[in-house]
CSV table of C-alpha atoms and ligand atoms in Angstrom, one decimal:
chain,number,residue,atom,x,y,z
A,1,UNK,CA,71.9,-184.9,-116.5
A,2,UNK,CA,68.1,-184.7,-115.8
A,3,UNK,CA,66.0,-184.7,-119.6
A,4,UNK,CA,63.1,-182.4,-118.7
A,5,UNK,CA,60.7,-181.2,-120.9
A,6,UNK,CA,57.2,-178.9,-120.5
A,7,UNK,CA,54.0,-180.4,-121.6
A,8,UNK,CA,51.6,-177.1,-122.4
A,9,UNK,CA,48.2,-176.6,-122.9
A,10,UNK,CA,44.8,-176.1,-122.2
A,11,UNK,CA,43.7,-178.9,-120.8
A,12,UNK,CA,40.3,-178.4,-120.1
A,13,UNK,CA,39.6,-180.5,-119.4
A,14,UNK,CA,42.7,-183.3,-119.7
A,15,UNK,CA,41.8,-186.0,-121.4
A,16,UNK,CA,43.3,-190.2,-121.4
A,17,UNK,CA,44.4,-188.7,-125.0
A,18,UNK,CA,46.8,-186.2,-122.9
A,19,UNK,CA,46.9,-188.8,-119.9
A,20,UNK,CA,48.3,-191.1,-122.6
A,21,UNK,CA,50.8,-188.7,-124.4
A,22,UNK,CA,52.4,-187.9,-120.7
A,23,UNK,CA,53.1,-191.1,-119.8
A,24,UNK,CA,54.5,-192.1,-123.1
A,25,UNK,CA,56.8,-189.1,-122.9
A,26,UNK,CA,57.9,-190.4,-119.3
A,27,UNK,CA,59.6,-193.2,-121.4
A,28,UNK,CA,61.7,-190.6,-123.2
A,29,UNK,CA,62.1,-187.3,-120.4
A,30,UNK,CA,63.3,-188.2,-116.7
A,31,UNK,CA,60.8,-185.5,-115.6
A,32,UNK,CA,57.5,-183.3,-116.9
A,33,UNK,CA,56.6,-180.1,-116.3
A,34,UNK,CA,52.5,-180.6,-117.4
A,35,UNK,CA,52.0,-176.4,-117.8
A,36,UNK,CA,48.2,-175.1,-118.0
A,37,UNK,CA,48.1,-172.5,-119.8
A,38,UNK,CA,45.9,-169.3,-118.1
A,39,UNK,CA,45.4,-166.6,-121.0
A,40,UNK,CA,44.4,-168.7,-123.3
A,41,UNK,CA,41.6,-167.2,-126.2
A,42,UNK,CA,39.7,-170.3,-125.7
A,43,UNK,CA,36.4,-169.6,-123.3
A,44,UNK,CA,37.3,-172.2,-120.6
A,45,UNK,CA,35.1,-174.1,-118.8
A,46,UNK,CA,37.4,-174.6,-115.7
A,47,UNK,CA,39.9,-172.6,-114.2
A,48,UNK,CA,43.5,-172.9,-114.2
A,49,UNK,CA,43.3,-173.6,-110.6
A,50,UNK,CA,40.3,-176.4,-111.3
A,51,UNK,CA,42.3,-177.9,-114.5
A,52,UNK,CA,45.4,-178.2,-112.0
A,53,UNK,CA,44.0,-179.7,-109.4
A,54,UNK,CA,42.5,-182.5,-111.4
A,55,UNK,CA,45.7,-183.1,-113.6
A,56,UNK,CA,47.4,-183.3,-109.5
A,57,UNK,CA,44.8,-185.8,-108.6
A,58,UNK,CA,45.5,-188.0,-112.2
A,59,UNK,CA,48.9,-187.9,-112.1
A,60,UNK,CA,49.3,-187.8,-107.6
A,61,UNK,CA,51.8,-190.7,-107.7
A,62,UNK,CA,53.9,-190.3,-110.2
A,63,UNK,CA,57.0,-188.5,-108.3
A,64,UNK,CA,58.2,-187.2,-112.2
A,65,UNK,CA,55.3,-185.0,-113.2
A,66,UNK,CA,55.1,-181.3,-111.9
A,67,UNK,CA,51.4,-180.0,-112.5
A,68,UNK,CA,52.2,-176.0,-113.1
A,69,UNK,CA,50.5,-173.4,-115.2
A,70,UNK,CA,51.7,-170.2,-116.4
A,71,UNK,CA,50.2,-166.7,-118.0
A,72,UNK,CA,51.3,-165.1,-121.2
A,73,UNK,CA,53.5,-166.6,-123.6
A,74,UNK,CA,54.7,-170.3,-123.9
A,75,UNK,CA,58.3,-169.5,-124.5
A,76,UNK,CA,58.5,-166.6,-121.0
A,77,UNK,CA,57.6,-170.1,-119.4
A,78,UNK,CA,59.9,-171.9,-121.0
A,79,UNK,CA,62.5,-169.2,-120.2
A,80,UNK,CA,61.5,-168.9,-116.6
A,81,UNK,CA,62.1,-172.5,-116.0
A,82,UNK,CA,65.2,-172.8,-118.2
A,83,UNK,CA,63.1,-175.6,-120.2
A,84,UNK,CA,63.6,-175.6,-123.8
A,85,UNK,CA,62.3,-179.0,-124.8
A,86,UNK,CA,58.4,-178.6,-125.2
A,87,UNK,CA,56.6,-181.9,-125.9
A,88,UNK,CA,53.1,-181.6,-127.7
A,89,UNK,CA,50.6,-184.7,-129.1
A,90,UNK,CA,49.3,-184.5,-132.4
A,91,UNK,CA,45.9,-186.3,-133.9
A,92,UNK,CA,45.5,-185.6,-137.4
A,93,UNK,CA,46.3,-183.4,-139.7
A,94,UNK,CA,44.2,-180.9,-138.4
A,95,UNK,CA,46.2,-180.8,-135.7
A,96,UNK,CA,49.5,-181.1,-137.9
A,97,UNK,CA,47.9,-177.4,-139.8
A,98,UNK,CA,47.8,-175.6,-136.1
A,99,UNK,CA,50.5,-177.1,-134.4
A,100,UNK,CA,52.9,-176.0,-137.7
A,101,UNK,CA,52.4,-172.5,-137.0
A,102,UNK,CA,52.4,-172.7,-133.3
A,103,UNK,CA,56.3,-174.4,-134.0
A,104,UNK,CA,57.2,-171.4,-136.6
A,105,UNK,CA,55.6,-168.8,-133.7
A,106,UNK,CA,57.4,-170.2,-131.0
A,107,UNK,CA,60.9,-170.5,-132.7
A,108,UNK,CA,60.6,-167.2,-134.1
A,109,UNK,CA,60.1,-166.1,-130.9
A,110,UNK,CA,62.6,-168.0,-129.2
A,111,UNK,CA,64.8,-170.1,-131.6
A,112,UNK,CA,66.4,-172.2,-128.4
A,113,UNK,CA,62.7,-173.4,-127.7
A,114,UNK,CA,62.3,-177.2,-129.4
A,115,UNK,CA,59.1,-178.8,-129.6
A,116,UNK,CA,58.9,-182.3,-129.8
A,117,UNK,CA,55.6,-184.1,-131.1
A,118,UNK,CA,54.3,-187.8,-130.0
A,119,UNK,CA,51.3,-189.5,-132.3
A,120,UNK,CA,48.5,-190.0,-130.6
A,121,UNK,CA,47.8,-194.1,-129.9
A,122,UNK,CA,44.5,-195.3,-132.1
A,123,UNK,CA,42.1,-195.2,-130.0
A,124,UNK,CA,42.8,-191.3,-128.8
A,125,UNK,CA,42.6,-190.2,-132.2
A,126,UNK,CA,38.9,-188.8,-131.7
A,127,UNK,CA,39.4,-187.4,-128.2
A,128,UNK,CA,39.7,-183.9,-128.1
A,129,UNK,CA,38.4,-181.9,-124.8
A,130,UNK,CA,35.7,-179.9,-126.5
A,131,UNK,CA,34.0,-183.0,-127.1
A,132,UNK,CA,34.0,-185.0,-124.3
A,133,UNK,CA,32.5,-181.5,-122.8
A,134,UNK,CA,29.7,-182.0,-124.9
A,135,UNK,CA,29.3,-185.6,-124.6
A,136,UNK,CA,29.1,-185.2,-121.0
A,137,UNK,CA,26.9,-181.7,-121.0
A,138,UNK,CA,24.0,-184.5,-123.0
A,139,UNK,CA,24.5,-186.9,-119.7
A,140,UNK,CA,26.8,-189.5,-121.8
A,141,UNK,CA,29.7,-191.8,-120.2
A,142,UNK,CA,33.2,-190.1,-120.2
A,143,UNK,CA,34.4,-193.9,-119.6
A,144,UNK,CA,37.5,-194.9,-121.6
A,145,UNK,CA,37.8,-190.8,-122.6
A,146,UNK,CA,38.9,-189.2,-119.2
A,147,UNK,CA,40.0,-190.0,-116.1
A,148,UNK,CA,37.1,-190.7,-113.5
A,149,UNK,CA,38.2,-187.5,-111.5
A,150,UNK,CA,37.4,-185.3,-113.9
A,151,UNK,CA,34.2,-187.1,-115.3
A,152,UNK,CA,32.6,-186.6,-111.9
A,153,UNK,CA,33.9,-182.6,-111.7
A,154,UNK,CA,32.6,-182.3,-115.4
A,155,UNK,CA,29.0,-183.8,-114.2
A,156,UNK,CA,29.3,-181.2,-111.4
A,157,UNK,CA,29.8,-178.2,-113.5
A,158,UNK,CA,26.7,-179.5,-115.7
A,159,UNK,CA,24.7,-180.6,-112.7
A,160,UNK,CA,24.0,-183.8,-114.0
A,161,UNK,CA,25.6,-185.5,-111.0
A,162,UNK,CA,22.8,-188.2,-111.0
A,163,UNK,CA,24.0,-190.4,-114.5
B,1,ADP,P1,46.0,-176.4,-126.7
B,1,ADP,O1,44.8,-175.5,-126.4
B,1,ADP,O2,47.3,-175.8,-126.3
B,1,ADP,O3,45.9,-177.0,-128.0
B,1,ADP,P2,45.0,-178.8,-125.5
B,1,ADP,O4,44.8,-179.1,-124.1
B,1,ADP,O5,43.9,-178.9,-126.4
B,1,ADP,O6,45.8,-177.5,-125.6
B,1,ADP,O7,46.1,-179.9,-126.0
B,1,ADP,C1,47.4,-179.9,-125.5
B,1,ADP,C2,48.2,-180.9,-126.3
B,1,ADP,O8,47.7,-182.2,-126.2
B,1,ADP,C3,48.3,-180.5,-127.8
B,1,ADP,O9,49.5,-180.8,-128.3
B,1,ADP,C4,47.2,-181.5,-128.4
B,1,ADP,O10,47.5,-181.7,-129.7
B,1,ADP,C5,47.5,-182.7,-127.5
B,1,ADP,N1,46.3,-183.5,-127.4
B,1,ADP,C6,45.1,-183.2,-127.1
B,1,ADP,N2,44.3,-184.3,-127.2
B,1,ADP,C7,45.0,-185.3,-127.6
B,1,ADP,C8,44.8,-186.7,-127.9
B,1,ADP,N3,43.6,-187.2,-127.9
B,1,ADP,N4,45.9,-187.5,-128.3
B,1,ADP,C9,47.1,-186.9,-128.4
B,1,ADP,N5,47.4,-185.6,-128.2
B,1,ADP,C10,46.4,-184.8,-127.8
């Protein structure tokens, strides 16, 4: 039997801090299903079809990652694909506050929906996308933070191609 599970969020844009959490959950899960969310409350800086296509271009040889994304609720996704297993990355305990209530939500919602959380490795601790947006909006190095492919589309939506 085939162990899939859905990895959800924003991603805008992905990070090597979700980069990394992927292919550590490729050790555990046969397949991913890395889901961008659309209707998010967060004001987006790319679209769902621009956060896609870049998370297709990181991840465009490994056969076992499906880039998708989905509107409305996490669990209608889940539903839709018959995936129940979602697998998340946590940071700190910041993160451990949100993601608490996004686990009670969710299995309220849907008890058969599981959710699955990887530590982030060291050196991802401080990566978060809102920040690397910033650093690269004040023409600073995205290198060792995100994937050249989407350094060089962030530096186009800032029109800072030139650093
Ligand atoms: P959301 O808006 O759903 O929180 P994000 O794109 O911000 O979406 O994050 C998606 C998932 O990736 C979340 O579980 C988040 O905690 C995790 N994540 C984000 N950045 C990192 C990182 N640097 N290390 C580990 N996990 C991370």
């Amino acid at each position: 039997m085939t162990k899939t599970a859905i990895c959800a969020g924003s991603f805008d844009p992905p990070t090597d801090g979700h980069i990394n959490i992927i292919e550590r959950g490729l050790k555990i899960f046969d397949k991913l299903i890395v889901a961008v969310a659309v209707n998010t409350s967060k004001n987006s800086i790319f679209t769902s079809e621009e956060r896609v296509a870049m998370l297709s271009e990181i991840f465009k040889n490994h056969k076992n990652v499906e880039i998708d994304s989905f509107a409305g609720l996490l669990v209608g996704y889940a539903k839709k694909r018959s995936i129940y297993t979602i697998l998340r990355g946590l940071r700190s305990a910041g993160d451990y506050e949100y993601e608490s209530q996004l686990v009670l939500a969710n299995k309220t919602l849907d008890p058969e929906i599981e959710i699955i959380y990887m530590m982030t490795e060291g050196k991802y601790a401080h990566l978060r996308s809102s920040v690397i947006k910033e650093i690269i909006s004040f023409g600073g190095s995205g290198c060792g933070m995100i994937h050249p492919t989407v350094e060089t589309k962030l530096k186009e939506k800032f029109g800072n191609k030139k650093i």
